[in-house]
Coordinates of C-alpha atoms and ligand atoms in Angstrom, one line a residue:
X1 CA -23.4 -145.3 169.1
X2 CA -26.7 -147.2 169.0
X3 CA -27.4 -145.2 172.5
X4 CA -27.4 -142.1 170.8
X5 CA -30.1 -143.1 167.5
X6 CA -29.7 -139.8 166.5
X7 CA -31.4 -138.3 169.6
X8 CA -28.1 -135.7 170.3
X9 CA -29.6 -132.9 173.0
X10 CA -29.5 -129.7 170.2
X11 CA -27.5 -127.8 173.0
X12 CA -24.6 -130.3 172.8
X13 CA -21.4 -129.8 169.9
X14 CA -19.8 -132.7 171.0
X15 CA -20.3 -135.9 172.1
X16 CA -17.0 -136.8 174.2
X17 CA -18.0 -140.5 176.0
X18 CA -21.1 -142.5 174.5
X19 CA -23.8 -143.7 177.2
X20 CA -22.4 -147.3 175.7
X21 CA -18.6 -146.8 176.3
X22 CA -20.0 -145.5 180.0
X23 CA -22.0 -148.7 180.6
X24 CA -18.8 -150.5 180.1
X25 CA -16.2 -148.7 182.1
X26 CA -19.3 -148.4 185.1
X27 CA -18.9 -152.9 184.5
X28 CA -15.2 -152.8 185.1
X29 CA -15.2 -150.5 188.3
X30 CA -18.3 -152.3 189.8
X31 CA -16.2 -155.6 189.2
X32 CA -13.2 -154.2 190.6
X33 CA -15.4 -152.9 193.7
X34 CA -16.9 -156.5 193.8
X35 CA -13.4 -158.3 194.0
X36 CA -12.2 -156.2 196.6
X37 CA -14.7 -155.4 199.2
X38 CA -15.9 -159.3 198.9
X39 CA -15.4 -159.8 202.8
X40 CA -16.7 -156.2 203.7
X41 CA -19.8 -154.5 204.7
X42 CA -19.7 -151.4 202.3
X43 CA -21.4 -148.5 202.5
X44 CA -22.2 -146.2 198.9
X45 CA -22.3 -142.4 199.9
X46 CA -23.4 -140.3 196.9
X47 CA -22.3 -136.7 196.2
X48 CA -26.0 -135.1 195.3
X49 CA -27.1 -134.7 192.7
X50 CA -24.8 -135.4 189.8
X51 CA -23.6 -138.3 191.1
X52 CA -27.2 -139.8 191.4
X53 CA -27.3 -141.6 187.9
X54 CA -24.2 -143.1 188.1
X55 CA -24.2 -144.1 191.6
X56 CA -27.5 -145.9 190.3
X57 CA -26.3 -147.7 187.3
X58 CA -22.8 -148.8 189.6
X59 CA -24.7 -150.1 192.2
X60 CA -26.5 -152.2 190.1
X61 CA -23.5 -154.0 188.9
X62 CA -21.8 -154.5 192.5
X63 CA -22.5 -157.7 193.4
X64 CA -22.6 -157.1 197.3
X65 CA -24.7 -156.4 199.7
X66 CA -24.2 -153.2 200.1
X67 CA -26.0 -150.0 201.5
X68 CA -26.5 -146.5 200.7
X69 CA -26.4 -143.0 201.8
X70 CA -25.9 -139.4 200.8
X71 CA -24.4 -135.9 200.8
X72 CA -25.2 -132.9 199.0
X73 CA -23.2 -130.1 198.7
X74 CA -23.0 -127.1 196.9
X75 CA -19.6 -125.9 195.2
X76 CA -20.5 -123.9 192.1
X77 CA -24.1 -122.4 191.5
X78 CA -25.0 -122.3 187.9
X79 CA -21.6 -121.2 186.7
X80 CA -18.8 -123.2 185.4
X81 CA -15.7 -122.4 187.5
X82 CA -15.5 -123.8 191.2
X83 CA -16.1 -120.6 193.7
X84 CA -13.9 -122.7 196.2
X85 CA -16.7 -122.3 199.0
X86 CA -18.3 -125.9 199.8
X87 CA -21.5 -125.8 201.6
X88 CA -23.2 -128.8 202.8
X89 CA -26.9 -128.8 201.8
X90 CA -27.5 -132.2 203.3
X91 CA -25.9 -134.1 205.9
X92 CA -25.2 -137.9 206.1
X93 CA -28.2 -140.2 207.6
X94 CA -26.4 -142.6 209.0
X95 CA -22.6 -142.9 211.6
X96 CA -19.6 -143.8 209.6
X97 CA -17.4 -144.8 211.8
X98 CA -16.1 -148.1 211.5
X99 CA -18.0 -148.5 208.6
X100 CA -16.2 -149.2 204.9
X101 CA -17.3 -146.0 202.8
X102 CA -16.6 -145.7 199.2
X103 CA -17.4 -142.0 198.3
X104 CA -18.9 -141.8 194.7
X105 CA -18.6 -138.5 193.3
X106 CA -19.6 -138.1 189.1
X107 CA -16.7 -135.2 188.3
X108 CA -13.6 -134.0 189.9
X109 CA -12.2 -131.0 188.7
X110 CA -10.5 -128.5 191.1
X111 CA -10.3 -131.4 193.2
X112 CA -12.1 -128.7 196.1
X113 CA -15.3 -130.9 196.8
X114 CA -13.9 -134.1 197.0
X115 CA -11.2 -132.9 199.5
X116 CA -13.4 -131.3 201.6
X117 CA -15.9 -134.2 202.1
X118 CA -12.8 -136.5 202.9
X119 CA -11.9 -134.5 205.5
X120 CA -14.5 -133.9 206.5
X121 CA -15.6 -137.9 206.7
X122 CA -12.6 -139.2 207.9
X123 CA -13.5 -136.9 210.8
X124 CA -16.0 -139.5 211.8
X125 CA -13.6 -142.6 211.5
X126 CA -14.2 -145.2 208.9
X127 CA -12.9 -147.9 208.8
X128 CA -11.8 -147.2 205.5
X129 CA -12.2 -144.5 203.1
X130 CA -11.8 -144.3 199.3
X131 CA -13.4 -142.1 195.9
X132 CA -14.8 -143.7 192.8
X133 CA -15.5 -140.8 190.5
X134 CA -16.7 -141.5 187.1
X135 CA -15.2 -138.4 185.2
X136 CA -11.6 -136.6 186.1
X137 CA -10.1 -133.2 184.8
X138 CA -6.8 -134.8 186.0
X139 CA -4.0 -132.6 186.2
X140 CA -6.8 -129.6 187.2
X141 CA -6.5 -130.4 191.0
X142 CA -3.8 -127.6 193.4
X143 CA -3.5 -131.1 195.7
X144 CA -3.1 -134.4 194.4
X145 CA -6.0 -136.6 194.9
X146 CA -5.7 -140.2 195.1
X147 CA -8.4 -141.9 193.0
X148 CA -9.4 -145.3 194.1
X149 CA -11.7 -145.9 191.4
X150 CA -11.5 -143.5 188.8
X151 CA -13.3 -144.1 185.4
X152 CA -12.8 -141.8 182.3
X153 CA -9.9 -138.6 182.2
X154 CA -11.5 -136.1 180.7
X155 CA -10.2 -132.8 179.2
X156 CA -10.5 -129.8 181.3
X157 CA -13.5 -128.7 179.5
X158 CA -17.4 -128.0 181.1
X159 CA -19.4 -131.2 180.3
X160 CA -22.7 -132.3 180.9
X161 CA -24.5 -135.5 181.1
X162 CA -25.0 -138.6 182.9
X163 CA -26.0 -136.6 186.0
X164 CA -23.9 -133.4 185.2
X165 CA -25.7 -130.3 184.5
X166 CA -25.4 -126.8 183.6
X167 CA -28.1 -124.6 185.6
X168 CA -29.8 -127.6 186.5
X169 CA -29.8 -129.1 182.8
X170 CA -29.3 -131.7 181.0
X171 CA -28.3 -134.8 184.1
X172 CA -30.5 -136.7 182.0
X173 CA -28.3 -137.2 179.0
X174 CA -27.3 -140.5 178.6
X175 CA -23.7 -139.5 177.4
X176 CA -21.5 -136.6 178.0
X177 CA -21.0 -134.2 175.9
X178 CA -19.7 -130.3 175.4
X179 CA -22.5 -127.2 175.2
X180 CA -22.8 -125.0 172.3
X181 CA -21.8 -121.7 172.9
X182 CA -24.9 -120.6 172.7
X183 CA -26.3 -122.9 175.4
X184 CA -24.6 -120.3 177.6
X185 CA -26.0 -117.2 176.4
X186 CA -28.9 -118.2 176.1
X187 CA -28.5 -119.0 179.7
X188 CA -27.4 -115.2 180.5
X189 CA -30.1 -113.7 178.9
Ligands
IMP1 P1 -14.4 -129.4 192.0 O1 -14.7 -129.0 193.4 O2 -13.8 -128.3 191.2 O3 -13.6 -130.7 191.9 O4 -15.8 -129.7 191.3 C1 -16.6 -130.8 191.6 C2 -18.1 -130.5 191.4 O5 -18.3 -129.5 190.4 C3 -18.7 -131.7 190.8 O6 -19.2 -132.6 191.8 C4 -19.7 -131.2 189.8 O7 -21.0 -131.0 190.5 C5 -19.2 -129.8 189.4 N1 -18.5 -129.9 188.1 C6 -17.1 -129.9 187.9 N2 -16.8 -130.0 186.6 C7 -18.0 -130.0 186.0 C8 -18.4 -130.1 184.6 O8 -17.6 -130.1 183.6 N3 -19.7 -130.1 184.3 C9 -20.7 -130.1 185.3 N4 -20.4 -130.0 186.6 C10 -19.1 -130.0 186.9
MG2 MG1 -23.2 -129.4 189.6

């Protein structure tokens, strides 16, 4: 807990993963990505904006040449339930197709995002397709997901951190962590 030195956000109850315990698990998926795209040419896409700090910190630790590119999308506003409607608010830069795409996405919950931007990529015909997602309400999702890389199952409870937010809060947590009720009404006036 040496991350943490006392420096909790006063909004957050609950700690629920340590920025330490994250480092680690980020290590063991970036080696895992290592070993098995070794003889491929892989391209990162990012799921803007919570998946921006740890798309960072996993690229670091994959030992490949690899390049980058992003989406953003939209799925819930400021409030904490999906509204099932994804919009894209940014496109990709570059053709997929052909190319080896790992999606990195920081949460899945209702599973609604992540479905939608696979379809909506293996439209374009990559060579290959698969999600590392660092947090994952399993068991929250109407279809069942297959999760390439998956790092921590959470509980089915709002977190922020590590690139999550509430109302465009708190991504730069170095842990994640639950909101004290009254970081929400605070929120609603
Ligand atoms: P889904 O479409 O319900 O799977 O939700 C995925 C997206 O909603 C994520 O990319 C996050 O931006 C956001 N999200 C889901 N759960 C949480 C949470 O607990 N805290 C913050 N954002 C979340
Ligand atoms: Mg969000």
């Amino acid at each position: 807990m040496t991350d943490l030195g006392g420096r909790i956000h006063q909004d957050v109850g609950e700690v629920l993963i340590t920025g330490e315990e994250i480092q680690e698990k980020i290590a063991q998926l970036a080696k895992q990505i290592t070993d098995d795209y070794r003889d491929k040419d892989l391209l990162l896409v990012g799921v803007l904006k919570g998946a921006f700090v740890f798309m960072s910190d996993l690229a670091r630790q994959i030992n490949l040449p690899i390049e980058f590119d992003f989406m953003a999308v939209s799925s819930y506003g400021s409030a904490t339930k999906s509204s099932g409607v994804v919009r894209i608010l940014k496109d990709l830069d570059y053709e997929i197709t052909d190319r080896h795409v790992l999606l990195v996405e920081d949460i899945i919950d209702s599973g609604l995002t992540i479905s939608y931007l696979l379809r909506y990529l293996e439209a374009r015909r990559p060579a290959s397709l698969e999600i590392c997602s660092l947090f994952w309400k399993k068991g929250e999702q109407a279809v069942p997901l297959e999760v390439r890389y998956p790092g921590f199952e959470i509980p089915p409870v709002f977190v922020v951190g590590y690139g999550l937010d509430y109302a465009e809060k708190y991504r730069n947590l170095p842990y994640i962590g639950v909101l004290k009720p009254a970081a929400y009404q605070a929120e609603s006036g």
